mmCIF file of C-alpha atoms in Angstrom:
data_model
loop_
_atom_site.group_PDB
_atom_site.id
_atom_site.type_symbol
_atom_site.label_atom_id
_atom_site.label_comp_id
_atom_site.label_asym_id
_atom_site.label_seq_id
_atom_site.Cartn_x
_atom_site.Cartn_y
_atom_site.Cartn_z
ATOM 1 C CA UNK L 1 0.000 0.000 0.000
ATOM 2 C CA UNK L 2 1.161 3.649 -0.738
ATOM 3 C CA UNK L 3 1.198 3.677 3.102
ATOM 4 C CA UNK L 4 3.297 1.489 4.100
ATOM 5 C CA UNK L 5 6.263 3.291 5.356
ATOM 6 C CA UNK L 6 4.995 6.754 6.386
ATOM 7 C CA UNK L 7 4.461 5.909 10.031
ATOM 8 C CA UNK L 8 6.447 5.114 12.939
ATOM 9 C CA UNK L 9 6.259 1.605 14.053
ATOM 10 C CA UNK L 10 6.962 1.655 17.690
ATOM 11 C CA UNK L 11 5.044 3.448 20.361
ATOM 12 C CA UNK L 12 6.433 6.422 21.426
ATOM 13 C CA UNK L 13 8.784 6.766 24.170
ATOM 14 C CA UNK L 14 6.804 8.207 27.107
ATOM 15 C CA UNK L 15 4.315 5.453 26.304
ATOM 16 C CA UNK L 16 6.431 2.552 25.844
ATOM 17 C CA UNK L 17 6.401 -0.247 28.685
ATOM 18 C CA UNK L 18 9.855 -0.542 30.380
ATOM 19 C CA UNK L 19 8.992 -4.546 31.109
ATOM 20 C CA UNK L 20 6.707 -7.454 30.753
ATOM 21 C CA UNK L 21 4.815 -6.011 33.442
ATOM 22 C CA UNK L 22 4.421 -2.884 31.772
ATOM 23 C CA UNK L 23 3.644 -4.121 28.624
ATOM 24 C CA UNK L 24 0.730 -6.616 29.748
ATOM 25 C CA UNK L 25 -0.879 -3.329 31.377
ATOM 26 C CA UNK L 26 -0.866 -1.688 27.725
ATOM 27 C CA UNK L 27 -1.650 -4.315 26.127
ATOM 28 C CA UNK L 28 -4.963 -5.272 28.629
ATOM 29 C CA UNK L 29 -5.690 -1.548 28.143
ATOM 30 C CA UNK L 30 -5.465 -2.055 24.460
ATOM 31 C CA UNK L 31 -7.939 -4.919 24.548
ATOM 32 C CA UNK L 32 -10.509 -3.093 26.725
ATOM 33 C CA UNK L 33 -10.447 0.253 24.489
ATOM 34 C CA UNK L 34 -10.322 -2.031 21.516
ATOM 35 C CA UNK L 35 -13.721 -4.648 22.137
ATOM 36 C CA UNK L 36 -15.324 -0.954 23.565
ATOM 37 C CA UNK L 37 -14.856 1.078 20.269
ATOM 38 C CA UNK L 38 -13.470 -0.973 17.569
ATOM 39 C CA UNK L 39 -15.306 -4.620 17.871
ATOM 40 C CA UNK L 40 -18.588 -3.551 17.102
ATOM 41 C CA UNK L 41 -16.986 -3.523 13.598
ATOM 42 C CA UNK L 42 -13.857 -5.332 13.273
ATOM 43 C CA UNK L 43 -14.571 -8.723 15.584
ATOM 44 C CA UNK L 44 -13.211 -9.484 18.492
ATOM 45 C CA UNK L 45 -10.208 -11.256 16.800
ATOM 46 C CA UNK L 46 -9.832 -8.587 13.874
ATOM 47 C CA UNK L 47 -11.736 -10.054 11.674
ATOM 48 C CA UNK L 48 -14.136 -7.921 10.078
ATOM 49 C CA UNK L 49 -16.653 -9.350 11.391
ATOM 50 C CA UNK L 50 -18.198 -7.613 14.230
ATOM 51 C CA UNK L 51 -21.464 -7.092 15.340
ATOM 52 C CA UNK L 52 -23.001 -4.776 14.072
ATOM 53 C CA UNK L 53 -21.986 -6.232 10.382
ATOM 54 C CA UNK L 54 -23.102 -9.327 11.323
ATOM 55 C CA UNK L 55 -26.489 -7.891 12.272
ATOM 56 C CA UNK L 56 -26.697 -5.733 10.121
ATOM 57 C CA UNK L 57 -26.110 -8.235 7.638
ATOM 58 C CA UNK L 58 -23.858 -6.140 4.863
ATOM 59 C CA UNK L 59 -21.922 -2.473 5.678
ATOM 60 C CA UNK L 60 -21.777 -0.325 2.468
ATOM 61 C CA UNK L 61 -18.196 -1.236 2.912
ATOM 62 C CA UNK L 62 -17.249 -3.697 4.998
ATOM 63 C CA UNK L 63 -14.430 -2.999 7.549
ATOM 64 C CA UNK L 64 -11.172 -4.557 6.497
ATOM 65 C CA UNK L 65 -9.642 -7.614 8.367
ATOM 66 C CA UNK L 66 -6.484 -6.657 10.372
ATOM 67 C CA UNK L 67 -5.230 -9.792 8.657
ATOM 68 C CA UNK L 68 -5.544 -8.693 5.183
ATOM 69 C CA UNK L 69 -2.119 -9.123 2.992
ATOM 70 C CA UNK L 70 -2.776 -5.344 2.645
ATOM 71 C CA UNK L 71 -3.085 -4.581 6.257
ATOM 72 C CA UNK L 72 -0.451 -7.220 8.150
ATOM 73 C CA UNK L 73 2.659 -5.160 7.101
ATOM 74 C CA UNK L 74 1.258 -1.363 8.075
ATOM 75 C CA UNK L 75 2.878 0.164 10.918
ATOM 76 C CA UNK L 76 1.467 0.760 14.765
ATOM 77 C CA UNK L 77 1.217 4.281 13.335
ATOM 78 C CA UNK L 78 -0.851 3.722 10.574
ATOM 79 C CA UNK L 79 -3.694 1.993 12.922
ATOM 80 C CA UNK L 80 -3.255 5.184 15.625
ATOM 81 C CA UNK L 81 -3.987 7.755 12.167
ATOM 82 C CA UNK L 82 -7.336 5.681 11.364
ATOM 83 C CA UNK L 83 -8.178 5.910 14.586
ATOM 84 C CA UNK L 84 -7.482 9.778 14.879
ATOM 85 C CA UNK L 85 -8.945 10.729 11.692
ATOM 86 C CA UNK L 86 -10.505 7.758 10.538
ATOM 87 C CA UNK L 87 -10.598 6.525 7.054
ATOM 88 C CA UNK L 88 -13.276 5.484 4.131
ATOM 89 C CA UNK L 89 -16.670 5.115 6.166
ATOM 90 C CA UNK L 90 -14.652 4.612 9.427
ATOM 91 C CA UNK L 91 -15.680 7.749 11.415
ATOM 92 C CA UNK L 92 -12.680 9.492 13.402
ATOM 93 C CA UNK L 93 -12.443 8.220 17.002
ATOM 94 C CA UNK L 94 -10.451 11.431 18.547
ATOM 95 C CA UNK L 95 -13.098 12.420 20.807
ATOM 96 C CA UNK L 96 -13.757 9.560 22.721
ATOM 97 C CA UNK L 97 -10.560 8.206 22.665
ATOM 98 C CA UNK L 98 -7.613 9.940 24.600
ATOM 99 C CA UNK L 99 -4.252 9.680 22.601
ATOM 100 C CA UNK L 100 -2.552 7.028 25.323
ATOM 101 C CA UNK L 101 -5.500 4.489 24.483
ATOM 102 C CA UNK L 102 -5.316 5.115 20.871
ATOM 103 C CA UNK L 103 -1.534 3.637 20.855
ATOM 104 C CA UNK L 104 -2.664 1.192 23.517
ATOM 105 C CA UNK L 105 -5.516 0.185 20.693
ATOM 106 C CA UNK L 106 -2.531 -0.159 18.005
ATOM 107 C CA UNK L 107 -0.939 -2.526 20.483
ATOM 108 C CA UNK L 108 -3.526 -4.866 20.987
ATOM 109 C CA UNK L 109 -3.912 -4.619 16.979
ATOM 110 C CA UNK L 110 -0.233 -5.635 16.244
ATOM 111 C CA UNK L 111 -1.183 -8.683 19.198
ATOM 112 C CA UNK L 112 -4.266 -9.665 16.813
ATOM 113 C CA UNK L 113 -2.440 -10.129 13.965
ATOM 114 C CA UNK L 114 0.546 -12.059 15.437
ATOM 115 C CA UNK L 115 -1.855 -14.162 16.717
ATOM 116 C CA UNK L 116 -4.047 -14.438 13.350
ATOM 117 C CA UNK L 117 -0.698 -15.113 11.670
ATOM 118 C CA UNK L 118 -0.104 -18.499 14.033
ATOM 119 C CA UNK L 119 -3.958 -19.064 13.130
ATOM 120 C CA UNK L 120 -3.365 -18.971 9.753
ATOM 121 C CA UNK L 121 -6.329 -16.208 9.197
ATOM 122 C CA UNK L 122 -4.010 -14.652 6.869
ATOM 123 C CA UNK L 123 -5.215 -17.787 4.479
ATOM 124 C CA UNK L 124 -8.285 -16.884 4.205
ATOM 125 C CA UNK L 125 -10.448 -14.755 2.308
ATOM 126 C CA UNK L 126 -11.917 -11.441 4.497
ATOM 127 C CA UNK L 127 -14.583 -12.659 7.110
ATOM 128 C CA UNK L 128 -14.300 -16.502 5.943
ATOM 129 C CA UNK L 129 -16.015 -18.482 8.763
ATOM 130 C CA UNK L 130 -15.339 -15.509 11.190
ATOM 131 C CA UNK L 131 -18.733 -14.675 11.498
ATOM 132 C CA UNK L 132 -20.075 -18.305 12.380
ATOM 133 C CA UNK L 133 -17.049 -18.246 15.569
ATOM 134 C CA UNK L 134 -18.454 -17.758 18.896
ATOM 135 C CA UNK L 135 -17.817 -13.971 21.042
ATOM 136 C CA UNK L 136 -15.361 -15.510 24.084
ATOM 137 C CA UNK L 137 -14.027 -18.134 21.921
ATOM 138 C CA UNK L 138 -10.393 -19.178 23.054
ATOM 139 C CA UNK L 139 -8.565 -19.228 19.639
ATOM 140 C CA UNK L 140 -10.203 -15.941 18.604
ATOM 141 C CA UNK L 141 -7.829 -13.747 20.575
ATOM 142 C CA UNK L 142 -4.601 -13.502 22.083
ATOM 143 C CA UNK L 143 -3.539 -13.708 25.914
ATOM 144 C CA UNK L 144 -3.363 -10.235 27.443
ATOM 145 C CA UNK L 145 -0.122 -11.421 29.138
ATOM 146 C CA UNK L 146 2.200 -13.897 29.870
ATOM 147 C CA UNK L 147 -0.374 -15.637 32.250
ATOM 148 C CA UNK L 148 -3.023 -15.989 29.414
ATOM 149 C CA UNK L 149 -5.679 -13.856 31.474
#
């Protein structure tokens, strides 16, 4: 994609977690913010297949899968942008969420597609089967931490 290599691809410094600790905090932050404003869309696991496209049965334009060829390589800077401004039919998120929980979103979307990757959801067409997977489902989503809680 043309933008693929305009954004930074590391959170910034006053933000980044100094250990494991640290970065479990973020990343549990991440997945809070994330099935609040972003999972009514994208899916739990990053999918595409949220909600509110499943009941409403088609979007104009569907939201992408975070596991999209297109999408896997873009940079934890790209996903903070969409949420700032947003993008396509993707309204901007600014308002209601505050810059630290827009990178800690980014996170958790960087630990969706790692784990997609091991899933192999990067095989697959978007939404194939997601929509048919259970909310809660264990191999939908990645551990928060270390401890898998």
């Amino acid at each position: 994609s043309s933008d693929l290599g305009k954004y930074v691809d590391a959170l910034p410094k006053s933000l980044a977690p100094s250990d494991d600790a640290g970065m479990a905090r973020l990343l549990a932050r991440g997945e809070e913010r994330y099935n609040i404003y972003c999972s009514p869309c994208h899916g739990e696991s990053g999918r595409g297949d949220g909600m509110a496209v499943r009941k409403a049965g088609s979007f104009k334009v569907n939201p992408p899968s975070f596991h999209q060829k297109r999408v896997r390589p873009m940079q934890l800077g790209y996903f903070y942008k969409v949420i700032n401004e947003g993008q396509g039919t993707m309204f901007s998120y600014a308002a209601q969420v505050p810059v630290e929980d827009r990178w800690a979103i980014a996170a958790w979307v960087r630990a969706l597609q790692t784990h997609g990757k091991k899933m192999k959801w990067e095989d697959e067409p978007p939404g194939a089967d997601a929509a048919k997977d259970e909310p809660g489902e264990k191999s939908k989503k990645p551990a928060a931490n270390k401890e898998g809680k």
